[in-house]
mmCIF file of C-alpha atoms in Angstrom:
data_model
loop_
_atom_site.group_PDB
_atom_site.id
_atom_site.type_symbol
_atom_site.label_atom_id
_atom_site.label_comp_id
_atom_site.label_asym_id
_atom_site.label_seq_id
_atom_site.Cartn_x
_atom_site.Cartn_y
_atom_site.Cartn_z
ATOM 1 C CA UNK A 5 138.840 90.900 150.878
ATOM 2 C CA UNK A 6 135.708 91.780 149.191
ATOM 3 C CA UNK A 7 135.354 90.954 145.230
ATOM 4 C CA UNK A 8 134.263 93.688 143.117
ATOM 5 C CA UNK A 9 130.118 93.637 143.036
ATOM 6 C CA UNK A 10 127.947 95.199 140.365
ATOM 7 C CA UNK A 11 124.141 95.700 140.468
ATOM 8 C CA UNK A 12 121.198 94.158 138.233
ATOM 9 C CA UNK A 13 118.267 96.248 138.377
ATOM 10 C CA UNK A 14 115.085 94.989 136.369
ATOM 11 C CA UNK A 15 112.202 96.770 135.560
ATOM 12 C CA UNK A 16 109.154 96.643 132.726
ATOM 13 C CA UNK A 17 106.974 98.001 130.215
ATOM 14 C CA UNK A 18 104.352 99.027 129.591
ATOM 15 C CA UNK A 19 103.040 98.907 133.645
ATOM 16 C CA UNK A 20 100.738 95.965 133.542
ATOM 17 C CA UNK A 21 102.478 93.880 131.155
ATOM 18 C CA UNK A 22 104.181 91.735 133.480
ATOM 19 C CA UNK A 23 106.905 91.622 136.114
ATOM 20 C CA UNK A 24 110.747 90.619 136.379
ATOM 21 C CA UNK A 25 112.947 88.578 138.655
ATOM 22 C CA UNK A 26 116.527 88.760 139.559
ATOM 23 C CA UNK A 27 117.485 92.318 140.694
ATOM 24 C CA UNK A 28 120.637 92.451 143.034
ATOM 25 C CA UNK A 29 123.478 92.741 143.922
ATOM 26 C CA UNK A 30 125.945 89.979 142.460
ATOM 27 C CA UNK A 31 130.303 89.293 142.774
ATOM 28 C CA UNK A 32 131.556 90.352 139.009
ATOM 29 C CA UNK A 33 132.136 87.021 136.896
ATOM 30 C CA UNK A 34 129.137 85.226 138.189
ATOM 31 C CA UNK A 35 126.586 83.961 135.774
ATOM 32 C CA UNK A 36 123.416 86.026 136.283
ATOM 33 C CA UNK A 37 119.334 84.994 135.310
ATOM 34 C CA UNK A 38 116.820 87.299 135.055
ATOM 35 C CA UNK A 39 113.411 85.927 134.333
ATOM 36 C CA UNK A 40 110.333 87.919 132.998
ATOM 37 C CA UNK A 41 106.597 87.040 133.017
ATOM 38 C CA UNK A 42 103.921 88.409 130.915
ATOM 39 C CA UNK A 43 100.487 89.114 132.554
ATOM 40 C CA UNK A 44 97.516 87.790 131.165
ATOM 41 C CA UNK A 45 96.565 89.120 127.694
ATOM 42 C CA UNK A 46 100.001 90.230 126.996
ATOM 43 C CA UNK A 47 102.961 88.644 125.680
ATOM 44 C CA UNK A 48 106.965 88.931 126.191
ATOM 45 C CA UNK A 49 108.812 90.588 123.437
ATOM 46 C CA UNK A 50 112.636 91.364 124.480
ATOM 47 C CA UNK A 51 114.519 92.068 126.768
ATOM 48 C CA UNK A 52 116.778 95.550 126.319
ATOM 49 C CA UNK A 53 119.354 97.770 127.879
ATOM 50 C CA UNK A 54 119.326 101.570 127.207
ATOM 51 C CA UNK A 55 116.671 100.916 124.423
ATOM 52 C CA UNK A 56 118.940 98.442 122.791
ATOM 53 C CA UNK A 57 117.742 94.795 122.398
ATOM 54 C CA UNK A 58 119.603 92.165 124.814
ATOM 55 C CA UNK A 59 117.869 89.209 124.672
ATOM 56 C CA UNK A 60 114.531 87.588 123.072
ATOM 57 C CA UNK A 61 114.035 85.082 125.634
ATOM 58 C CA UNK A 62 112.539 85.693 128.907
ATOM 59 C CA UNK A 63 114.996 83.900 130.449
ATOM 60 C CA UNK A 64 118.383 85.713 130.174
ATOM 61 C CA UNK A 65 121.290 84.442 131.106
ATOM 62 C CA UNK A 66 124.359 86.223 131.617
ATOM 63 C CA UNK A 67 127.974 87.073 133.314
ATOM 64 C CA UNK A 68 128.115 89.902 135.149
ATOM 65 C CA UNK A 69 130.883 92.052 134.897
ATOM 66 C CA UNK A 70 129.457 95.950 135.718
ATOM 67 C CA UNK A 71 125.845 97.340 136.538
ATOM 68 C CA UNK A 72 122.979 96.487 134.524
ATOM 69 C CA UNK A 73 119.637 98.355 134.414
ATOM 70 C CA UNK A 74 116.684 96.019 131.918
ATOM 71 C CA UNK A 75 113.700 96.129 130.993
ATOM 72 C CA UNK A 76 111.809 93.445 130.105
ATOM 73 C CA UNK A 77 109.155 94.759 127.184
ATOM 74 C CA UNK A 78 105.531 92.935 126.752
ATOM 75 C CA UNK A 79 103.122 94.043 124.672
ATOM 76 C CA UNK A 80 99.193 93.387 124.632
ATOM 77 C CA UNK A 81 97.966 90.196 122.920
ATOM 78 C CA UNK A 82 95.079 90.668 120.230
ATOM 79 C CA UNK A 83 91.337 89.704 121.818
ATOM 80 C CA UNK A 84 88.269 89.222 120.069
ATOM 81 C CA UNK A 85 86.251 92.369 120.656
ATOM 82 C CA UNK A 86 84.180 95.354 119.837
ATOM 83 C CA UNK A 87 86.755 97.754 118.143
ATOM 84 C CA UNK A 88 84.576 100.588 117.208
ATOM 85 C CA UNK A 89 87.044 103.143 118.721
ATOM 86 C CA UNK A 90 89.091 101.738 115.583
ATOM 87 C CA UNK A 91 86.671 102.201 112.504
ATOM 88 C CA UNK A 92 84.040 104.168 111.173
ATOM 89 C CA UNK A 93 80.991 102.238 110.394
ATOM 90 C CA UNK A 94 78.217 103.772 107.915
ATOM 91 C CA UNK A 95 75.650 102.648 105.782
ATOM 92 C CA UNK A 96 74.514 103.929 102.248
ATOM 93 C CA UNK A 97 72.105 103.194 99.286
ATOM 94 C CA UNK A 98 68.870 101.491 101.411
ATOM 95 C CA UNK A 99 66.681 100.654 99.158
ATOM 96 C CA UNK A 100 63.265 98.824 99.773
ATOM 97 C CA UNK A 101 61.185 96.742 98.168
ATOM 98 C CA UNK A 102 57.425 95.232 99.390
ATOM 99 C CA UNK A 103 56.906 91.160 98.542
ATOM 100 C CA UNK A 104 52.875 91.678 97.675
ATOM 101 C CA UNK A 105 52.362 87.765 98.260
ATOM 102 C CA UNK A 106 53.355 87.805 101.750
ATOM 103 C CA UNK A 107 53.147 91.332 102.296
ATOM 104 C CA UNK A 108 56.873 91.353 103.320
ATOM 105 C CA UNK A 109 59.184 94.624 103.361
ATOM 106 C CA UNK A 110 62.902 93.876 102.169
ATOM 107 C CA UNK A 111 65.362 96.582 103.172
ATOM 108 C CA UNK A 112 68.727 96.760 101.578
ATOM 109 C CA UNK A 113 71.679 98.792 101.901
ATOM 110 C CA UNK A 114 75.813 98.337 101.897
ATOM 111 C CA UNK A 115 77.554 99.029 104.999
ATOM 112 C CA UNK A 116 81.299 100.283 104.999
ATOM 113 C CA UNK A 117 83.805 99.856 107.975
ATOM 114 C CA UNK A 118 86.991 101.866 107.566
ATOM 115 C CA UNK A 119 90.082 101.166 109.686
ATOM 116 C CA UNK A 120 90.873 104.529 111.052
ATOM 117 C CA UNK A 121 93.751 103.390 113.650
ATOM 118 C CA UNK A 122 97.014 102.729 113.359
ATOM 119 C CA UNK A 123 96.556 99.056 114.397
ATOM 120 C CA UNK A 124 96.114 95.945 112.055
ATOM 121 C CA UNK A 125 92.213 94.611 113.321
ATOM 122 C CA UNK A 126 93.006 90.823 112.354
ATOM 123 C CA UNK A 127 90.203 88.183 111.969
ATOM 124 C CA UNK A 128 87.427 87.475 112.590
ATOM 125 C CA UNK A 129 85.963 90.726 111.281
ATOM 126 C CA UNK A 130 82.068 90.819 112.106
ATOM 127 C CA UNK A 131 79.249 93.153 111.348
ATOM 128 C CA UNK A 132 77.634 92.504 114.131
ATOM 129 C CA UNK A 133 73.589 94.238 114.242
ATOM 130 C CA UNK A 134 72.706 94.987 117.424
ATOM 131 C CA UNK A 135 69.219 95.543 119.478
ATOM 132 C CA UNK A 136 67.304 94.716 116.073
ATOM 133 C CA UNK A 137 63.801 94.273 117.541
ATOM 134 C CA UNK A 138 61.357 91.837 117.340
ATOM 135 C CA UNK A 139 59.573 90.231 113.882
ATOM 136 C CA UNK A 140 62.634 91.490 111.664
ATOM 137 C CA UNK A 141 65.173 89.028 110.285
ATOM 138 C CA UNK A 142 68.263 88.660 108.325
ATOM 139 C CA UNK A 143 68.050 85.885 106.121
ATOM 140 C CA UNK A 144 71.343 86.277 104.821
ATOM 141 C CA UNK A 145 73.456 86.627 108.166
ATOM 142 C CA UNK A 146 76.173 84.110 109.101
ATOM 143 C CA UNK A 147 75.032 83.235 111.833
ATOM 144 C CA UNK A 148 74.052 84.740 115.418
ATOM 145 C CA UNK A 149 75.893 86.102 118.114
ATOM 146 C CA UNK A 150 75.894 84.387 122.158
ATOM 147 C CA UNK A 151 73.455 87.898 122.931
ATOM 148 C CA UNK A 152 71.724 86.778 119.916
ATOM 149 C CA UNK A 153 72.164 89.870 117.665
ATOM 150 C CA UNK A 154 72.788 88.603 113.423
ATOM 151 C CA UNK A 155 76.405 89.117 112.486
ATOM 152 C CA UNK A 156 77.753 89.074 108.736
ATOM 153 C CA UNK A 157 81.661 87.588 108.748
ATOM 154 C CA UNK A 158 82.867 90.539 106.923
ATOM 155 C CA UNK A 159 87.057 88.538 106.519
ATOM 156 C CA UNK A 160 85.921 87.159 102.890
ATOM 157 C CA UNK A 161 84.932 90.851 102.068
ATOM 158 C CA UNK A 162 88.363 91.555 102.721
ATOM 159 C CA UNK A 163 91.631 91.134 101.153
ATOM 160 C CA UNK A 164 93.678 88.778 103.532
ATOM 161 C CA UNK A 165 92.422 88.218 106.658
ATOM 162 C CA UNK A 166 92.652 92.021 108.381
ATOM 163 C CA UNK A 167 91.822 94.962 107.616
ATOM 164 C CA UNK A 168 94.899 97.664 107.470
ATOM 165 C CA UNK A 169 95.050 100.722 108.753
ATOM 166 C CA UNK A 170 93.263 102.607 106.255
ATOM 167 C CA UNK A 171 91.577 99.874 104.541
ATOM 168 C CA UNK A 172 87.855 99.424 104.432
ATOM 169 C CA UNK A 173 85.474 96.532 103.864
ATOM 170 C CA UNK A 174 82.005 97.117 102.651
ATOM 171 C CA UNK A 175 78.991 94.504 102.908
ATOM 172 C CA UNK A 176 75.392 94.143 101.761
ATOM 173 C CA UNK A 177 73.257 93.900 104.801
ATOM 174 C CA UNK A 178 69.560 92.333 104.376
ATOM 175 C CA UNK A 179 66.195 92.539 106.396
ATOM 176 C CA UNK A 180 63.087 90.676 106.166
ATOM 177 C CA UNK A 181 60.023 92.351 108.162
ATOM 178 C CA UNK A 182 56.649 92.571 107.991
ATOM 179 C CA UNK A 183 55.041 95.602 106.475
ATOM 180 C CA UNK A 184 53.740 97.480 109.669
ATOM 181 C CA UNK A 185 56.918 96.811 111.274
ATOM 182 C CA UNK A 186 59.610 99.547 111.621
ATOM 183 C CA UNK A 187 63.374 98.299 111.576
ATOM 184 C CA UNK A 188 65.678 99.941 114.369
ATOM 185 C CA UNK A 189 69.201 98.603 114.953
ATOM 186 C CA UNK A 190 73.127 99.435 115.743
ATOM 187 C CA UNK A 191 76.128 98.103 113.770
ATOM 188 C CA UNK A 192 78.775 97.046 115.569
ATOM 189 C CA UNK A 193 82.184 95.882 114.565
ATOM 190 C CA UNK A 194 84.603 93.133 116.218
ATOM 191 C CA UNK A 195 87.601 91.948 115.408
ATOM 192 C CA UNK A 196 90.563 90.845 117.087
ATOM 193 C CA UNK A 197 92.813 94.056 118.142
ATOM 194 C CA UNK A 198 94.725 94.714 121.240
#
């Protein structure tokens, strides 16, 4: 005689996320695994059944007893990166002022980032000025990027360490040129965002 069978049928989400073992066909009363990976850059969350959470561990264990249809959710892990599809970046109040001694040009202005997303951009937050060319420097910069563009860590400026949807983070951004020069950049912004 043949036992009563049910059927486990796996599947995931979002597509890319990762993938899922155990589907089949199994005899009712048998203990049952199903086993879910996340891709790289994203991260298991739950597992859940008709929308309705199951299991938090990616390995789930359990007896079968009727069909079961799962769905193993992942979601993307945060990377370091240029999120300007996330803010708006702009830059008020320059203000100059010439150094006669050593004939120096000092340009001044405050630039504001504003989280326009929906999504939490966690630290690092950096100001990062691109393509600024030759002769012109930023003597108040943290530091310098791998390309070599100045950066400003703009997480003090903020309160916590992100910047909420909706929030905004202003800085005072500083170059040093001489007086013939002419000062032509791009401001990025990178933090760590899916």
């Amino acid at each position: 005689a043949v036992l009563p069978h049910s059927t486990v049928t796996t599947g995931w989400s979002p597509a890319g996320g990762g993938s899922t073992v155990g589907d089949g066909d199994y005899e009712n009363g048998v203990t049952v695994t199903v086993t879910a990976t996340a891709n790289p850059g994203f991260a298991f969350v739950n597992w859940t059944e008709n929308e309705t959470e199951v299991s938090v561990l990616p390995v789930y264990e359990f007896v079968i007893d009727t069909n079961r249809d799962l769905i193993a959710n992942f979601e993307a892990l945060p990377v370091f990166r240029d999120v300007g599809e996330l803010v708006s970046v702009t830059e008020s109040g320059k203000s100059t002022t010439l150094n006669r001694r050593t004939r120096n040009l000092t340009s001044v202005s405050t630039v504001t980032i504003t989280n326009l997303s929906a999504v939490t951009i966690e630290a690092p937050l950096n100001l990062n000025i691109t393509g600024l060319n030759a002769g012109v420097s930023m003597p108040e910069a943290d530091g310098t990027t791998p390309t070599g563009d100045y950066f400003y860590d703009v997480t003090a400026d903020v309160a916590g360490t992100s910047l909420l949807p909706g929030q905004s983070a202003s800085i005072t951004v500083k170059f040093v040129y001489p007086m013939r020069s002419r000062v032509s950049y791009g401001l990025e912004f990178w933090g760590m965002a899916p």
